[in-house]
Amino acid sequence: MKQDRSTTIVSLAGIGLAFLALWLLHAFGGYYIERIVIGVGINLILVISLNLANGFTGLFSLGHIGFMAIGAYASAILTLPLSLKSTNLPDLPSFLARTQMAFLPAVLIGGLIAMLVAFLIGLSLMRLTGPYISVATMGFLVIVQVVLTNWDSMTRGARTFAGVPEYTNVWNVWIWAMLVLYIVWRIKFSSFGRKMMAARDNEIAARSLGINVVASRLLAFCLSAFFTGVAGALWAHFITAFSPKSFYFSQTFSVVTMLVVGGLGSLSGSVVGVMLITLLSEILRNAERGFAIGPLVIPEVYGASQVIMAILFVLFIVFRPRGLLGDAELDVRKFFKREKEVAG
Amino acid sequence: MPTATTQTNHVLLEVKNLSKSFRGLMAVQNYHVRLVEGEILGIIGPNGAGKSTVFNLFTGHLRPTDGSIEFRNIDITNAPPEEIASLGIGRTFQNIRLFGSMSCLGNVIAALQMKERQNLLEAVLNLSRFREQEKRLESQALALLALFNLQEQVNAPALSLSYGDQRRLEIVRALALNPRLLLLDEPTAGMNPHESAEVIRLIKRIHDDYTLTIIIIEHNMPLVMKVCSRIQVLNYGEIIAEGTPEKVRNDPRVIESYLGRAG
């Protein structure tokens, strides 16, 4: 909780190292590696913002991918080239049909719309607790899905929404990811974060201190929806073609796995979770094409990676339900301090 | 000795005709109290007599079926807990309610911060005003924890503390709200005699140092007799006796409810 110069130096050094690593990957990694690095950056934003809602307040939302979809479609519609709009989305309202926005404002608007929706549903949902909130937010995910598949004039319905300009690159994704990590980190160690976690640990005690539980949950939910919307927009400009099905249970499951493996409430845990799961799923995805170790030949088993990931998730829930880090943070200073104590 | 003689006789809490029924079962009936600033009131009674229910009614965690509660001349009968806390009633719970995964320091700061306002933008930008505020909160919290001999455990998660330490931490947290009225629900339950004696000493001390008004629910009779200037005895949700410790101790109805009818 102490804020001193060493923390700033350590975090600046960390950010510097991260960008150096990004530059190296960018310069020497090739196309495949670059795609993974961008994917990791987007997943970081998704998991950290989910942690802000689920980890800090303890209300386990299963509907966040709905906010991702809102951000993605909003930004895609706003930036689609005018020529494509007239052919692909002929029934757009005229003010949308005539505008083609730049990348940054479109991403921000995508996030803001997601936040507005979160505020409206949060007013009532944030009064729920436990499994009820999970079921209710999952209902929200289904509603978003149904709206997307039926709002033909805006989304092309269930058909693929293609031709989104490819604006996303390693740099803008990772600047966003670092920004989100920094903001959520600051919230965790401020009165706002303490209110959220107090209400999570004991709602009755929190109220007896004068904490407005619904308001602090709503703050977490709305900010989280904003960042999730931003991640959705970045993803839309990364993948460039998607359909409503891209934002459903399998995406929800992937993000929730990363969060739970890392540890609810721990931001460094989220980073570890995203890296670990991405790495593992890439290795497994390549392995399911079949490979040979000396004389032993493993045939191709498509879908095996998903099964293994699911089994891994179950094992985590059984043996380490609080994730790798619980809600503690990796502390570089503590590591150095211990070294010093040993030396002295 | 408590400096109760210097009090200005301001009425802090005025409760009239308070009743609460749970599906027809009367948990509290016709309860009343007028509390003067600086007083320490003890509420005793057998299990299930409605003592904790009275606290829950005071702090808005339960809504009364009937009656009125005025605190500092403000009607709080149907006010929510958050509002009552901000008016200056701090409390502990019979079944301890800490923020288990947070450190002791975090538990206390969560209460201390309620009288300060933080701006989200300042917090995110880590401006110097925010940093100073955090430092001030931390040093205040450390001082309070040290007062209750918890300085060794400041960074330990609240749930990892021993039972007695958890009770003390909860008192510190309630005190950190800087309340006018402190409600302590069995502050020495589960403690050994040595620990309870220490807590009694601390309760007396904070009463003097912070000019607090305190209501204590207790089973520990010697404690109540030692600390309280006035005692109410509840049984089946009703006040069956009230007065100085000596008067209550010799009241035949009290003896009967505690020891059973003699002969």
XYZ file of C-alpha atoms in Angstrom:
607
model
C 0.000 0.000 0.000
C 3.010 2.258 0.476
C 3.596 4.594 -2.415
C 7.213 5.528 -2.666
C 9.729 6.269 -5.343
C 10.915 2.681 -5.651
C 7.425 1.578 -6.749
C 7.407 4.156 -9.512
C 10.874 3.132 -10.662
C 9.953 -0.549 -10.627
C 6.729 0.023 -12.574
C 8.450 2.292 -15.116
C 11.184 -0.294 -15.573
C 8.519 -2.976 -15.999
C 6.680 -0.979 -18.648
C 9.972 -0.233 -20.414
C 10.891 -3.903 -20.446
C 7.436 -4.875 -21.683
C 7.663 -2.493 -24.625
C 11.217 -3.580 -25.395
C 9.978 -7.166 -25.498
C 7.093 -6.064 -27.743
C 9.495 -4.314 -30.086
C 11.719 -7.382 -30.288
C 8.717 -9.612 -31.003
C 7.448 -7.103 -33.535
C 10.810 -6.823 -35.281
C 11.839 -10.479 -35.315
C 8.743 -12.485 -34.451
C 6.979 -12.638 -37.766
C 3.255 -12.603 -38.533
C 2.185 -15.532 -36.365
C 3.902 -14.224 -33.216
C 2.605 -10.719 -33.831
C -0.985 -11.977 -33.998
C -0.511 -13.773 -30.673
C 1.004 -10.692 -29.045
C -1.976 -8.577 -30.116
C -4.368 -11.284 -28.913
C -2.659 -11.351 -25.529
C -2.969 -7.568 -25.244
C -6.716 -7.671 -25.964
C -7.231 -10.566 -23.552
C -5.340 -8.622 -20.898
C -7.811 -5.756 -21.182
C -10.745 -8.172 -21.085
C -9.490 -10.114 -18.060
C -8.332 -7.093 -16.061
C -11.634 -5.319 -16.566
C -13.527 -8.510 -15.694
C -11.413 -8.663 -12.547
C -12.471 -5.130 -11.655
C -16.102 -6.268 -11.710
C -15.904 -9.893 -10.585
C -12.779 -9.937 -8.455
C -13.124 -6.651 -6.600
C -16.870 -6.670 -5.938
C -17.366 -10.442 -5.789
C -20.368 -10.256 -8.120
C -19.513 -12.874 -10.701
C -20.659 -11.478 -14.028
C -20.971 -13.959 -16.873
C -22.311 -11.325 -19.265
C -19.254 -9.195 -19.904
C -18.744 -10.545 -23.404
C -22.036 -8.768 -24.181
C -20.227 -5.485 -23.500
C -17.390 -6.660 -25.717
C -19.908 -7.258 -28.514
C -21.417 -3.804 -28.034
C -17.993 -2.161 -28.270
C -17.032 -4.236 -31.301
C -20.200 -3.591 -33.311
C -20.367 0.089 -32.352
C -16.811 0.778 -33.417
C -17.138 -1.371 -36.553
C -20.270 0.450 -37.709
C -18.731 3.856 -37.014
C -15.510 3.173 -38.953
C -16.782 1.090 -41.878
C -15.799 2.746 -45.186
C -18.731 4.569 -46.795
C -18.627 2.475 -49.957
C -18.971 -0.731 -47.920
C -21.759 0.781 -45.860
C -23.953 1.356 -48.905
C -23.560 -2.261 -50.053
C -23.343 -4.204 -46.765
C -25.546 -2.083 -44.522
C -27.994 -0.358 -46.888
C -30.609 0.201 -44.171
C -28.435 2.151 -41.718
C -29.988 5.324 -40.303
C -28.838 8.192 -42.481
C -26.613 9.896 -39.899
C -24.639 6.643 -39.548
C -24.633 5.952 -43.280
C -22.939 9.278 -43.919
C -20.234 9.098 -41.226
C -16.922 7.332 -41.192
C -15.057 7.912 -37.985
C -11.387 7.695 -37.063
C -10.113 4.807 -34.937
C -9.691 6.415 -31.503
C -13.056 8.215 -31.257
C -14.818 5.079 -32.525
C -13.129 2.928 -29.861
C -14.010 5.439 -27.145
C -17.638 5.629 -28.282
C -17.783 1.826 -28.326
C -16.607 1.804 -24.719
C -18.993 4.570 -23.686
C -22.040 2.825 -25.168
C -21.074 -0.358 -23.323
C -20.733 1.691 -20.134
C -24.120 3.335 -20.620
C -25.782 -0.060 -21.056
C -23.934 -1.327 -17.965
C -25.213 1.636 -15.974
C -28.812 1.048 -17.020
C -28.834 -2.675 -16.238
C -26.533 -2.218 -13.239
C -29.003 0.014 -11.431
C -31.099 -3.043 -10.738
C -28.560 -5.888 -11.118
C -26.102 -4.491 -8.559
C -28.647 -5.176 -5.830
C -28.373 -8.909 -6.476
C -25.711 -11.149 -4.984
C -24.130 -14.558 -5.393
C -25.372 -16.920 -8.099
C -28.315 -14.632 -8.906
C -26.024 -12.019 -10.425
C -24.295 -14.659 -12.567
C -27.602 -15.922 -13.931
C -28.921 -12.410 -14.520
C -25.779 -11.269 -16.359
C -25.817 -14.434 -18.431
C -29.365 -13.449 -19.356
C -27.944 -10.136 -20.504
C -25.445 -11.989 -22.707
C -28.305 -13.913 -24.332
C -30.294 -10.725 -24.866
C -27.327 -9.051 -26.581
C -26.930 -12.134 -28.767
C -30.591 -12.073 -29.802
C -30.537 -8.355 -30.518
C -27.375 -8.675 -32.633
C -28.732 -11.550 -34.696
C -32.019 -9.775 -35.360
C -31.037 -6.149 -35.830
C -30.314 -6.638 -39.537
C -30.089 -2.965 -40.454
C -27.237 -2.364 -38.000
C -25.440 -5.707 -37.670
C -26.277 -7.712 -40.822
C -27.954 -10.154 -38.447
C -26.336 -13.559 -38.102
C -24.277 -13.003 -41.244
C -20.614 -12.058 -41.029
C -19.849 -8.401 -40.509
C -16.812 -7.937 -42.749
C -14.608 -5.161 -44.051
C -13.811 -3.529 -40.719
C -10.620 -1.489 -41.205
C -7.595 -3.189 -39.703
C -6.435 -0.403 -37.383
C -5.332 -2.488 -34.411
C -1.618 -3.109 -34.040
C 0.791 -4.174 -31.316
C 1.343 -0.600 -30.167
C -2.160 0.733 -29.737
C -3.347 -2.512 -28.124
C -0.513 -2.570 -25.621
C -0.811 1.108 -24.796
C -4.467 0.457 -23.989
C -3.581 -2.668 -22.008
C -0.977 -0.838 -19.902
C -3.370 2.054 -19.370
C -6.179 -0.233 -18.211
C -3.819 -2.170 -15.936
C -2.545 1.062 -14.426
C -5.999 2.560 -13.847
C -7.429 -0.602 -12.288
C -4.291 -0.971 -10.150
C -4.722 2.578 -8.830
C -8.390 1.896 -8.097
C -7.480 -1.222 -6.125
C -5.256 0.773 -3.778
C -7.606 3.699 -3.250
C -10.704 4.282 -1.158
C -12.793 3.131 -4.140
C -11.138 -0.270 -4.293
C -11.332 -0.694 -0.529
C -15.054 0.019 -0.596
C -15.589 -2.575 -3.341
C -13.573 -5.232 -1.514
C -15.108 -4.419 1.866
C -18.579 -4.883 0.407
C -17.400 -8.139 -1.196
C -16.004 -9.533 2.064
C -18.932 -8.533 4.264
C -21.818 -6.529 2.924
C -23.511 -5.962 6.296
C -20.317 -4.706 7.918
C -19.610 -2.480 4.922
C -23.029 -0.874 5.238
C -22.510 -0.415 8.977
C -19.499 1.756 8.124
C -21.584 3.924 5.815
C -20.386 2.395 2.539
C -22.963 2.700 -0.235
C -22.625 -0.861 -1.490
C -24.753 -0.500 -4.627
C -22.955 2.684 -5.708
C -19.494 1.211 -5.346
C -20.497 -1.950 -7.214
C -22.061 0.156 -9.939
C -18.837 2.123 -10.321
C -16.853 -1.097 -10.739
C -19.399 -2.546 -13.170
C -19.563 0.565 -15.367
C -15.792 1.130 -15.561
C -15.341 -2.530 -16.258
C -17.929 -2.428 -19.044
C -16.183 0.583 -20.567
C -12.829 -1.201 -20.771
C -14.486 -4.383 -22.014
C -16.193 -2.339 -24.742
C -12.819 -0.853 -25.680
C -11.330 -4.347 -25.872
C -14.217 -5.394 -28.108
C -13.571 -2.462 -30.434
C -9.850 -3.252 -30.588
C -10.673 -6.856 -31.322
C -13.066 -5.844 -34.121
C -10.308 -3.855 -35.820
C -7.912 -6.758 -35.308
C -10.025 -9.618 -36.644
C -11.916 -7.386 -39.177
C -14.712 -9.917 -39.802
C -16.976 -11.424 -37.169
C -20.541 -12.444 -36.417
C -22.677 -12.408 -33.239
C -21.549 -15.963 -32.487
C -18.031 -14.606 -31.888
C -19.353 -13.025 -28.683
C -20.965 -15.896 -26.880
C -20.288 -18.694 -24.443
C -16.953 -19.911 -25.787
C -15.466 -16.419 -25.560
C -17.004 -15.998 -22.076
C -15.495 -19.295 -20.991
C -12.058 -18.365 -22.291
C -11.957 -15.050 -20.401
C -13.390 -16.517 -17.196
C -10.775 -19.303 -17.278
C -7.943 -16.785 -17.544
C -9.395 -14.776 -14.663
C -9.955 -17.729 -12.355
C -6.590 -19.357 -13.089
C -4.817 -16.079 -12.339
C -6.792 -15.376 -9.186
C -9.880 -13.256 -8.524
C -8.856 -9.837 -7.262
C -5.193 -10.105 -8.223
C -4.100 -7.970 -11.163
C -0.684 -9.566 -11.482
C -2.620 -12.850 -11.355
C -4.669 -11.705 -14.350
C -1.500 -10.979 -16.300
C -0.090 -14.393 -15.408
C -3.411 -16.080 -16.218
C -3.672 -14.494 -19.665
C -0.076 -15.318 -20.589
C -0.283 -18.875 -19.311
C -3.601 -19.774 -20.920
C -2.725 -18.138 -24.245
C 0.617 -19.916 -24.385
C -0.931 -23.230 -23.426
C -3.813 -22.989 -25.867
C -1.450 -22.067 -28.722
C 0.786 -25.042 -27.932
C -2.210 -27.369 -27.675
C -3.762 -25.981 -30.841
C -0.572 -26.750 -32.765
C -0.244 -30.127 -31.082
C -3.726 -31.300 -32.044
C -2.617 -31.388 -35.692
C -0.627 -34.461 -34.675
C 3.083 -34.755 -33.998
C 5.816 -37.307 -33.523
C 8.241 -37.790 -30.646
C 10.859 -40.142 -32.071
C 9.054 -43.372 -32.944
C 5.891 -42.336 -31.037
C 3.396 -40.782 -33.436
C 0.441 -38.850 -32.012
C -2.308 -38.640 -34.627
C -4.363 -35.500 -35.219
C -7.204 -35.031 -32.725
C -9.072 -31.847 -33.508
C -10.844 -30.279 -30.531
C -8.513 -31.948 -28.052
C -7.090 -28.566 -26.977
C -10.530 -27.381 -25.853
C -11.102 -30.548 -23.876
C -7.725 -30.252 -22.178
C -8.354 -26.596 -21.316
C -11.715 -27.485 -19.797
C -10.171 -30.284 -17.734
C -7.484 -27.876 -16.577
C -10.147 -25.406 -15.505
C -11.933 -28.076 -13.481
C -8.661 -29.109 -11.833
C -8.006 -25.498 -10.874
C -11.464 -25.115 -9.365
C -10.959 -28.300 -7.351
C -7.374 -27.864 -6.168
C -6.777 -24.142 -6.276
C -10.155 -22.411 -6.302
C -8.615 -19.033 -5.519
C -6.326 -19.194 -8.532
C -2.565 -18.935 -8.694
C -2.323 -15.729 -6.670
C -5.594 -15.443 -4.745
C -6.083 -11.708 -4.463
C -2.480 -10.959 -3.547
C -0.146 -9.095 -5.878
C 3.315 -10.100 -6.992
C 5.544 -7.620 -5.214
C 8.935 -7.012 -6.762
C 9.993 -4.827 -3.829
C 9.259 -7.608 -1.353
C 11.468 -9.883 -3.436
C 14.331 -7.392 -3.268
C 13.763 -6.769 0.432
C 14.031 -10.457 1.181
C 17.299 -10.553 -0.746
C 18.597 -7.688 1.342
C 17.554 -9.320 4.609
C 19.381 -12.471 3.637
C 22.435 -10.454 2.668
C 22.400 -8.325 5.836
C -12.152 6.925 36.845
C -14.520 7.854 34.008
C -15.049 11.545 33.663
C -18.793 11.089 33.461
C -19.326 13.955 35.909
C -18.266 16.543 33.318
C -21.028 15.556 30.881
C -23.413 18.229 29.710
C -26.525 16.066 29.919
C -27.291 16.221 26.217
C -29.675 13.495 25.172
C -27.906 11.553 22.416
C -30.311 8.701 21.830
C -34.021 8.641 22.543
C -35.862 5.407 21.847
C -39.561 5.096 22.536
C -41.904 2.181 22.424
C -39.678 0.117 20.126
C -41.065 -3.245 18.996
C -40.050 -5.832 16.459
C -41.911 -8.964 15.563
C -40.741 -11.739 13.265
C -43.853 -13.368 11.779
C -45.811 -12.786 14.927
C -43.004 -13.675 17.308
C -42.243 -10.622 19.417
C -38.440 -10.322 19.509
C -38.475 -6.879 21.114
C -41.430 -5.371 22.880
C -41.941 -1.835 24.037
C -38.237 -1.175 24.441
C -37.220 2.322 25.477
C -34.073 4.137 26.449
C -32.893 7.697 26.876
C -29.140 7.894 26.619
C -27.205 10.919 27.812
C -23.901 11.838 26.209
C -20.939 10.166 27.911
C -22.955 7.354 29.457
C -22.030 3.657 29.341
C -25.155 1.536 29.269
C -25.087 -2.221 29.674
C -27.753 -4.504 28.211
C -27.851 -7.978 29.718
C -30.221 -10.888 29.510
C -30.393 -14.577 28.702
C -29.796 -15.925 25.170
C -32.565 -14.972 22.773
C -33.752 -12.097 24.949
C -33.609 -9.728 21.964
C -30.427 -7.841 22.820
C -28.793 -8.066 19.397
C -32.130 -7.328 17.752
C -32.162 -4.014 19.615
C -28.761 -3.163 18.117
C -29.902 -4.180 14.646
C -32.903 -1.895 15.017
C -30.691 1.008 16.139
C -28.386 0.635 13.148
C -31.047 0.096 10.505
C -30.178 -3.513 9.732
C -33.707 -4.344 10.843
C -36.811 -2.185 10.555
C -38.929 -1.800 13.660
C -42.539 -2.929 13.651
C -43.425 -0.077 15.939
C -41.844 2.774 17.862
C -39.340 5.524 17.164
C -35.587 6.078 17.381
C -34.065 9.539 17.555
C -30.325 10.073 17.409
C -28.980 13.601 17.956
C -32.574 14.800 17.550
C -32.809 13.242 14.103
C -35.441 10.597 13.462
C -33.606 7.479 12.252
C -36.408 4.977 12.770
C -36.467 3.823 9.146
C -33.107 5.099 7.941
C -30.759 2.699 6.115
C -27.529 1.524 7.848
C -25.265 3.706 5.684
C -27.048 6.875 6.744
C -27.048 5.909 10.416
C -23.328 5.149 10.271
C -22.597 8.532 8.738
C -24.599 10.224 11.506
C -22.188 8.718 14.024
C -23.217 5.279 15.269
C -20.443 2.691 15.082
C -20.932 -0.931 16.006
C -19.477 -4.395 16.319
C -21.302 -7.649 15.687
C -21.987 -10.637 17.901
C -20.768 -12.984 15.167
C -17.679 -11.082 14.093
C -17.979 -9.412 10.687
C -14.584 -8.386 9.402
C -13.381 -7.893 5.844
C -11.664 -11.257 5.974
C -9.344 -11.111 2.986
C -8.230 -7.553 3.690
C -5.353 -6.777 6.032
C -5.962 -5.367 9.515
C -4.730 -2.062 8.187
C -7.173 -2.266 5.259
C -10.072 -3.017 7.604
C -9.361 0.068 9.686
C -8.641 2.348 6.720
C -11.934 1.255 5.122
C -13.652 2.842 8.127
C -11.334 5.840 8.513
C -11.716 6.857 4.874
C -15.451 7.375 5.276
C -14.962 10.869 6.664
C -12.719 11.874 3.773
C -13.690 12.247 0.152
C -11.540 10.930 -2.623
C -11.769 11.923 -6.216
C -11.484 9.063 -8.704
C -9.363 11.125 -11.088
C -6.945 12.155 -8.337
C -6.641 8.545 -7.233
C -5.995 7.277 -10.757
C -3.443 10.005 -11.491
C -1.884 9.401 -8.061
C -1.734 13.147 -7.383
C 0.091 14.408 -4.317
C -3.147 15.285 -2.492
C -4.287 11.687 -2.888
C -0.913 10.331 -1.754
C -0.903 12.555 1.321
C -4.436 11.478 2.134
C -3.449 7.805 1.885
C -0.409 8.384 4.084
C -2.493 10.202 6.691
C -5.103 7.431 6.718
C -2.392 4.827 7.122
C -0.701 6.550 10.034
C -4.037 7.127 11.794
C -4.926 3.481 11.298
C -1.554 2.344 12.646
C -2.020 4.483 15.759
C -5.465 2.990 16.422
C -4.200 -0.550 15.882
C -1.304 0.082 18.258
C -3.760 1.322 20.899
C -5.371 -2.120 20.821
C -2.049 -3.971 20.680
C -2.503 -5.110 17.098
C 0.649 -3.463 15.747
C 2.298 -6.814 15.071
C -0.516 -7.966 12.776
C -1.158 -4.856 10.665
C -0.463 -6.594 7.361
C -2.026 -9.956 8.210
C -5.375 -10.793 6.600
C -8.146 -10.248 9.160
C -9.299 -13.875 8.909
C -5.870 -15.174 9.969
C -6.143 -13.460 13.356
C -6.963 -15.266 16.576
C -10.512 -14.976 17.842
C -9.668 -12.416 20.505
C -7.663 -10.327 18.048
C -10.549 -10.392 15.587
C -12.874 -9.003 18.263
C -10.392 -6.269 19.088
C -9.898 -5.438 15.408
C -13.644 -5.065 15.015
C -13.717 -2.597 17.897
C -10.845 -0.652 16.317
C -12.720 -0.551 13.021
C -15.882 0.757 14.684
C -13.808 3.318 16.565
C -12.159 4.424 13.314
C -15.520 5.789 12.176
C -15.083 8.336 14.954
C -18.628 7.686 16.158
C -20.588 9.574 18.801
C -22.244 6.365 19.930
C -20.478 3.006 19.991
C -22.469 -0.222 20.148
C -20.455 -3.224 21.331
C -22.130 -6.606 20.923
C -20.455 -9.020 23.356
C -16.952 -7.523 23.058
C -15.332 -10.146 25.281
C -17.150 -13.264 24.066
C -14.758 -16.169 23.657
C -11.886 -14.426 25.405
C -9.936 -15.721 28.377
C -10.113 -13.719 31.653
C -6.817 -12.023 30.965
C -7.903 -10.882 27.495
C -11.303 -9.680 28.734
C -9.674 -7.630 31.489
C -7.527 -5.980 28.834
C -10.544 -5.214 26.657
C -12.428 -3.748 29.641
C -9.493 -1.473 30.326
C -9.460 -0.385 26.669
C -13.192 0.262 26.544
C -12.871 2.504 29.596
C -9.916 4.234 28.031
C -11.573 4.991 24.687
C -14.655 6.154 26.548
C -12.533 8.741 28.359
C -10.215 9.676 25.498
C -12.856 10.052 22.802
C -15.713 11.243 25.069
C -17.772 8.381 23.681
C -21.190 7.177 24.604
C -21.258 3.380 24.665
C -23.835 0.619 24.852
C -22.482 -2.842 25.686
C -24.280 -6.147 25.316
C -22.592 -8.684 27.540
C -22.939 -12.026 29.220
C -19.927 -11.399 31.372
C -21.590 -9.996 34.507
C -18.479 -8.790 36.362
C -17.507 -6.814 33.240
C -20.886 -5.139 32.961
C -20.932 -4.337 36.675
C -17.455 -2.831 36.469
C -17.895 -0.677 33.373
C -21.505 0.408 33.122
C -23.137 3.232 34.992
C -26.578 1.884 34.159
C -27.884 -1.542 33.229
C -30.984 -2.755 31.440
C -32.059 -6.364 31.770
C -34.013 -7.891 28.890
C -36.013 -11.088 28.931
C -38.350 -12.262 26.166
C -37.829 -8.935 24.411
C -38.950 -6.802 27.323
C -37.082 -4.693 29.852
C -37.605 -6.439 33.172
C -35.263 -4.306 35.247
C -33.224 -1.164 34.894
C -30.891 0.872 37.085
C -27.484 0.966 38.713
C -25.479 -2.277 38.849
C -26.248 -2.708 42.572
C -29.964 -2.243 42.070
C -30.109 -4.672 39.143
C -28.008 -7.287 40.909
C -30.470 -7.501 43.763
C -33.656 -7.329 41.703
C -35.695 -10.489 42.324
C -36.963 -10.644 38.703
C -33.410 -10.586 37.404
C -32.330 -13.316 39.764
C -35.320 -15.334 38.677
C -34.694 -14.979 34.940
C -31.034 -15.860 35.332
C -31.200 -18.522 38.039
C -34.729 -19.774 37.757
C -37.513 -19.354 40.302
C -36.267 -19.919 43.830
C -38.639 -22.141 45.685
